[in-house]
Amino acid sequence: MKKAIFFIAIILLGCQNDSKIVLASSGNLNEVSVVIENDLWEGAVGKELKTAFSKPIYGLPQQEKQFILRQMPPGIFSGFATKSRAIIKIESNKKKGINVVSNKYASPQKIIVISGANANQIIQQIRSNTKEIVSILRNSEIREKKRRIKKSLSSSSSLKKVFNITLDYPSIYREASVLENFVWLRKDTKSGSVNLSIFEAPLTRDKLSKQKIIAIRDSVAKTTIPGPTLGTYMTTDPEYRAVSKPIIINK
């Protein structure tokens, strides 16, 4: 009798502690599933979505879209398809608005529901909320990228020794050069390489314009980053507009 009572107690405890299991989300970085009817995707709504979220990223040597959009009609949005990390869902014949849902089918996950009574209302909602939607998706992808980076961090201490700073970056990056006030990190790819140079330059009273930033970078590269042939070095396209952000580092 005691064994039977004990067995029943275990079953009851198991039922009380039962909870919903949320599966891990899936998808490549910067890839967004767009759940939308085919006719809307092929028309003005689809064009607006591509204009808002699929434009090229500024500053890259070769064109790369901000987000890669993968369209699917609502009829097949089920099962594994619902586990995408980033989803934009278009709902027509509904009250206009934007709704953001987190971790509904998987985790981490962001679902952005854009609704309107007709195509014009949906387009208006996209245009009015583009910056907010991009920010939500970008922040979500940055968090995912950080999570992946932390799986295999570089153990190098060069940045700490040279600049007294720390930076989390993947172990796949190698140190191409470490000098006084200069560190060059490099990742080899099939089509070339990805480079990150960190250097320190004296602060002058002159205004630090974008042209000045490029001039400083080129002067450093001339002595530290050699080109493919003798006497050449890596330089910056004069048409490139530098993007800068001031950061205060407490040493």
CSV table of C-alpha atoms in Angstrom, one decimal:
chain,number,residue,atom,x,y,z
A,1,MET,CA,0.0,0.0,0.0
A,2,LYS,CA,2.8,2.4,0.9
A,3,LYS,CA,4.4,1.9,-2.6
A,4,ALA,CA,1.1,2.6,-4.3
A,5,ILE,CA,0.6,5.9,-2.3
A,6,PHE,CA,4.1,7.0,-3.1
A,7,PHE,CA,3.7,6.4,-6.8
A,8,ILE,CA,0.5,8.4,-7.0
A,9,ALA,CA,2.1,11.3,-5.2
A,10,ILE,CA,4.9,11.4,-7.8
A,11,ILE,CA,2.3,11.6,-10.6
A,12,LEU,CA,0.4,14.4,-9.0
A,13,LEU,CA,3.6,16.4,-8.4
A,14,GLY,CA,4.6,15.9,-12.0
A,15,CYS,CA,1.3,17.3,-13.3
A,16,GLN,CA,1.4,20.3,-11.0
A,17,ASN,CA,5.0,21.3,-12.2
A,18,ASP,CA,4.2,20.8,-15.9
A,19,SER,CA,5.0,23.9,-17.9
A,20,LYS,CA,5.0,25.0,-21.5
A,21,ILE,CA,8.3,24.2,-23.3
A,22,VAL,CA,9.4,27.0,-25.6
A,23,LEU,CA,11.7,25.9,-28.4
A,24,ALA,CA,14.8,27.8,-29.5
A,25,SER,CA,14.2,30.1,-32.5
A,26,SER,CA,16.0,29.6,-35.8
A,27,GLY,CA,17.2,31.6,-38.8
A,28,ASN,CA,20.2,33.2,-40.3
A,29,LEU,CA,21.3,36.6,-39.0
A,30,ASN,CA,19.4,39.5,-40.5
A,31,GLU,CA,16.9,37.2,-42.1
A,32,VAL,CA,13.2,38.1,-41.6
A,33,SER,CA,10.2,35.9,-42.4
A,34,VAL,CA,7.4,38.0,-43.9
A,35,VAL,CA,4.0,36.4,-43.5
A,36,ILE,CA,1.8,38.0,-46.2
A,37,GLU,CA,-0.7,37.0,-48.9
A,38,ASN,CA,1.0,36.5,-52.3
A,39,ASP,CA,-1.0,39.2,-54.0
A,40,LEU,CA,0.0,41.8,-51.4
A,41,TRP,CA,3.6,40.8,-51.6
A,42,GLU,CA,3.7,41.1,-55.4
A,43,GLY,CA,2.0,44.5,-55.3
A,44,ALA,CA,2.5,47.9,-53.6
A,45,VAL,CA,2.7,46.5,-50.0
A,46,GLY,CA,5.5,44.1,-51.0
A,47,LYS,CA,7.4,46.9,-52.7
A,48,GLU,CA,7.1,49.1,-49.7
A,49,LEU,CA,8.4,46.4,-47.4
A,50,LYS,CA,11.4,45.9,-49.6
A,51,THR,CA,12.1,49.6,-49.8
A,52,ALA,CA,11.8,50.0,-46.0
A,53,PHE,CA,13.7,46.9,-44.8
A,54,SER,CA,15.8,45.6,-47.7
A,55,LYS,CA,17.8,48.6,-48.8
A,56,PRO,CA,21.6,48.2,-49.0
A,57,ILE,CA,23.8,48.9,-46.0
A,58,TYR,CA,25.9,52.0,-46.4
A,59,GLY,CA,29.7,51.7,-46.3
A,60,LEU,CA,30.3,48.1,-47.3
A,61,PRO,CA,32.7,47.3,-50.1
A,62,GLN,CA,30.0,45.2,-51.8
A,63,GLN,CA,26.2,45.5,-51.7
A,64,GLU,CA,24.5,43.8,-48.7
A,65,LYS,CA,20.9,44.2,-47.8
A,66,GLN,CA,19.9,45.5,-44.3
A,67,PHE,CA,17.6,42.5,-43.9
A,68,ILE,CA,16.9,39.6,-46.2
A,69,LEU,CA,13.1,39.1,-46.5
A,70,ARG,CA,11.7,35.6,-46.9
A,71,GLN,CA,8.0,35.7,-47.9
A,72,MET,CA,5.4,33.1,-47.1
A,73,PRO,CA,1.6,33.1,-47.4
A,74,PRO,CA,-0.3,32.8,-44.1
A,75,GLY,CA,-1.6,29.3,-45.2
A,76,ILE,CA,1.9,27.7,-44.6
A,77,PHE,CA,2.8,29.7,-41.5
A,78,SER,CA,2.8,26.7,-39.1
A,79,GLY,CA,5.1,24.2,-37.5
A,80,PHE,CA,8.8,24.9,-38.1
A,81,ALA,CA,8.0,28.1,-40.0
A,82,THR,CA,6.7,29.8,-36.8
A,83,LYS,CA,10.1,29.3,-35.1
A,84,SER,CA,11.9,32.1,-37.0
A,85,ARG,CA,13.6,34.6,-34.8
A,86,ALA,CA,12.3,37.6,-36.7
A,87,ILE,CA,8.9,37.8,-38.3
A,88,ILE,CA,6.9,40.5,-39.9
A,89,LYS,CA,3.2,39.6,-40.3
A,90,ILE,CA,0.9,41.6,-42.5
A,91,GLU,CA,-2.8,41.4,-41.7
A,92,SER,CA,-5.4,43.0,-44.0
A,93,ASN,CA,-9.0,43.8,-43.3
A,94,LYS,CA,-8.1,44.6,-39.8
A,95,LYS,CA,-7.9,47.8,-37.7
A,96,LYS,CA,-4.8,49.7,-38.6
A,97,GLY,CA,-1.9,49.5,-36.2
A,98,ILE,CA,1.4,48.0,-35.2
A,99,ASN,CA,1.8,45.3,-32.5
A,100,VAL,CA,5.1,43.7,-31.3
A,101,VAL,CA,4.9,40.2,-29.8
A,102,SER,CA,7.9,38.6,-28.1
A,103,ASN,CA,8.6,34.8,-27.8
A,104,LYS,CA,5.2,33.6,-28.9
A,105,TYR,CA,6.3,30.4,-30.8
A,106,ALA,CA,10.0,30.3,-29.9
A,107,SER,CA,12.7,32.2,-27.9
A,108,PRO,CA,14.3,34.6,-28.6
A,109,GLN,CA,11.7,35.9,-31.1
A,110,LYS,CA,10.2,39.1,-32.3
A,111,ILE,CA,6.9,39.2,-34.3
A,112,ILE,CA,5.9,42.6,-35.7
A,113,VAL,CA,2.2,42.6,-36.8
A,114,ILE,CA,1.4,45.3,-39.2
A,115,SER,CA,-2.4,45.6,-39.9
A,116,GLY,CA,-4.7,47.8,-41.9
A,117,ALA,CA,-8.1,47.7,-43.6
A,118,ASN,CA,-6.5,47.9,-47.0
A,119,ALA,CA,-3.2,48.1,-48.8
A,120,ASN,CA,-3.0,51.9,-48.5
A,121,GLN,CA,-3.4,51.7,-44.7
A,122,ILE,CA,-0.8,49.0,-44.4
A,123,ILE,CA,1.7,51.0,-46.5
A,124,GLN,CA,1.0,54.1,-44.3
A,125,GLN,CA,1.7,52.0,-41.2
A,126,ILE,CA,5.0,50.7,-42.6
A,127,ARG,CA,6.1,54.3,-43.6
A,128,SER,CA,5.1,55.7,-40.2
A,129,ASN,CA,6.9,53.0,-38.2
A,130,THR,CA,9.9,52.1,-40.3
A,131,LYS,CA,12.5,53.5,-37.9
A,132,GLU,CA,10.9,51.8,-34.9
A,133,ILE,CA,10.6,48.4,-36.7
A,134,VAL,CA,14.2,48.6,-37.9
A,135,SER,CA,15.4,49.4,-34.4
A,136,ILE,CA,13.5,46.4,-32.9
A,137,LEU,CA,14.9,44.0,-35.5
A,138,ARG,CA,18.4,45.3,-35.4
A,139,ASN,CA,18.6,45.2,-31.6
A,140,SER,CA,17.3,41.7,-31.7
A,141,GLU,CA,19.9,40.6,-34.3
A,142,ILE,CA,22.7,42.3,-32.4
A,143,ARG,CA,21.8,40.4,-29.2
A,144,GLU,CA,21.8,37.2,-31.2
A,145,LYS,CA,25.2,38.0,-32.8
A,146,LYS,CA,26.6,38.7,-29.3
A,147,ARG,CA,25.3,35.4,-28.1
A,148,ARG,CA,27.0,33.6,-31.0
A,149,ILE,CA,30.3,35.5,-30.6
A,150,LYS,CA,30.4,34.6,-26.9
A,151,LYS,CA,30.5,30.9,-27.8
A,152,SER,CA,34.1,31.2,-29.0
A,153,LEU,CA,35.7,34.4,-27.8
A,154,SER,CA,39.3,35.4,-28.6
A,155,SER,CA,41.6,35.0,-25.6
A,156,SER,CA,44.1,37.6,-26.9
A,157,SER,CA,45.2,40.3,-24.4
A,158,SER,CA,46.8,42.6,-27.0
A,159,LEU,CA,44.1,45.3,-26.8
A,160,LYS,CA,44.4,45.3,-23.0
A,161,LYS,CA,48.2,45.6,-23.2
A,162,VAL,CA,48.3,48.3,-25.9
A,163,PHE,CA,45.2,50.4,-25.1
A,164,ASN,CA,44.0,49.2,-21.7
A,165,ILE,CA,40.7,48.3,-23.2
A,166,THR,CA,38.8,45.0,-23.7
A,167,LEU,CA,36.7,43.9,-26.7
A,168,ASP,CA,34.7,40.8,-27.2
A,169,TYR,CA,35.4,39.4,-30.7
A,170,PRO,CA,35.4,35.9,-32.3
A,171,SER,CA,38.4,33.7,-32.0
A,172,ILE,CA,38.4,33.3,-35.8
A,173,TYR,CA,40.0,36.7,-36.0
A,174,ARG,CA,43.8,36.6,-36.0
A,175,GLU,CA,46.2,39.3,-35.1
A,176,ALA,CA,47.8,40.5,-38.3
A,177,SER,CA,49.8,43.1,-36.6
A,178,VAL,CA,50.4,44.4,-33.0
A,179,LEU,CA,52.4,47.6,-32.7
A,180,GLU,CA,52.7,50.6,-30.4
A,181,ASN,CA,49.2,52.3,-30.5
A,182,PHE,CA,48.0,50.0,-33.2
A,183,VAL,CA,46.3,46.6,-33.4
A,184,TRP,CA,45.1,45.0,-36.7
A,185,LEU,CA,42.7,42.1,-36.5
A,186,ARG,CA,41.9,40.0,-39.6
A,187,LYS,CA,39.5,37.3,-40.6
A,188,ASP,CA,40.1,35.5,-43.9
A,189,THR,CA,37.1,34.6,-46.1
A,190,LYS,CA,36.7,32.8,-49.4
A,191,SER,CA,36.4,36.1,-51.3
A,192,GLY,CA,38.9,38.2,-49.3
A,193,SER,CA,39.1,39.2,-45.7
A,194,VAL,CA,37.4,41.2,-43.0
A,195,ASN,CA,39.6,43.7,-41.1
A,196,LEU,CA,39.4,45.7,-38.0
A,197,SER,CA,42.1,48.2,-37.1
A,198,ILE,CA,42.3,49.9,-33.7
A,199,PHE,CA,44.7,52.8,-33.3
A,200,GLU,CA,45.3,55.8,-31.1
A,201,ALA,CA,45.9,59.3,-32.5
A,202,PRO,CA,46.7,62.5,-30.7
A,203,LEU,CA,43.7,64.9,-30.2
A,204,THR,CA,44.3,68.3,-31.8
A,205,ARG,CA,42.4,71.5,-31.6
A,206,ASP,CA,41.3,71.1,-35.2
A,207,LYS,CA,37.7,70.1,-35.8
A,208,LEU,CA,37.6,66.3,-36.3
A,209,SER,CA,35.7,66.3,-39.6
A,210,LYS,CA,34.8,63.2,-41.5
A,211,GLN,CA,37.5,64.1,-44.1
A,212,LYS,CA,40.0,64.4,-41.2
A,213,ILE,CA,39.1,61.0,-39.9
A,214,ILE,CA,39.8,59.4,-43.3
A,215,ALA,CA,43.1,61.3,-43.6
A,216,ILE,CA,44.2,60.1,-40.2
A,217,ARG,CA,43.2,56.5,-41.1
A,218,ASP,CA,45.1,56.6,-44.4
A,219,SER,CA,48.2,58.0,-42.7
A,220,VAL,CA,48.2,55.2,-40.2
A,221,ALA,CA,47.5,52.5,-42.8
A,222,LYS,CA,50.4,53.8,-44.9
A,223,THR,CA,52.9,52.6,-42.3
A,224,THR,CA,51.0,49.6,-40.8
A,225,ILE,CA,48.7,47.9,-43.4
A,226,PRO,CA,50.6,46.9,-46.5
A,227,GLY,CA,49.0,46.3,-49.9
A,228,PRO,CA,49.3,43.2,-52.1
A,229,THR,CA,52.4,44.4,-53.8
A,230,LEU,CA,55.6,46.1,-52.5
A,231,GLY,CA,55.3,49.8,-51.8
A,232,THR,CA,51.4,49.8,-51.7
A,233,TYR,CA,49.1,50.1,-48.7
A,234,MET,CA,45.5,50.0,-47.9
A,235,THR,CA,43.7,53.3,-48.4
A,236,THR,CA,40.1,54.6,-48.2
A,237,ASP,CA,38.0,55.5,-51.2
A,238,PRO,CA,37.9,59.3,-51.3
A,239,GLU,CA,34.1,59.2,-52.0
A,240,TYR,CA,33.5,57.2,-48.8
A,241,ARG,CA,31.6,59.2,-46.1
A,242,ALA,CA,33.0,58.2,-42.7
A,243,VAL,CA,30.5,57.3,-40.0
A,244,SER,CA,31.7,58.2,-36.5
A,245,LYS,CA,30.5,58.1,-32.9
A,246,PRO,CA,32.4,59.7,-30.0
A,247,ILE,CA,33.0,57.4,-27.0
A,248,ILE,CA,34.5,58.4,-23.7
A,249,ILE,CA,36.8,55.8,-22.2
A,250,ASN,CA,37.8,56.1,-18.6
A,251,LYS,CA,41.4,54.9,-18.3
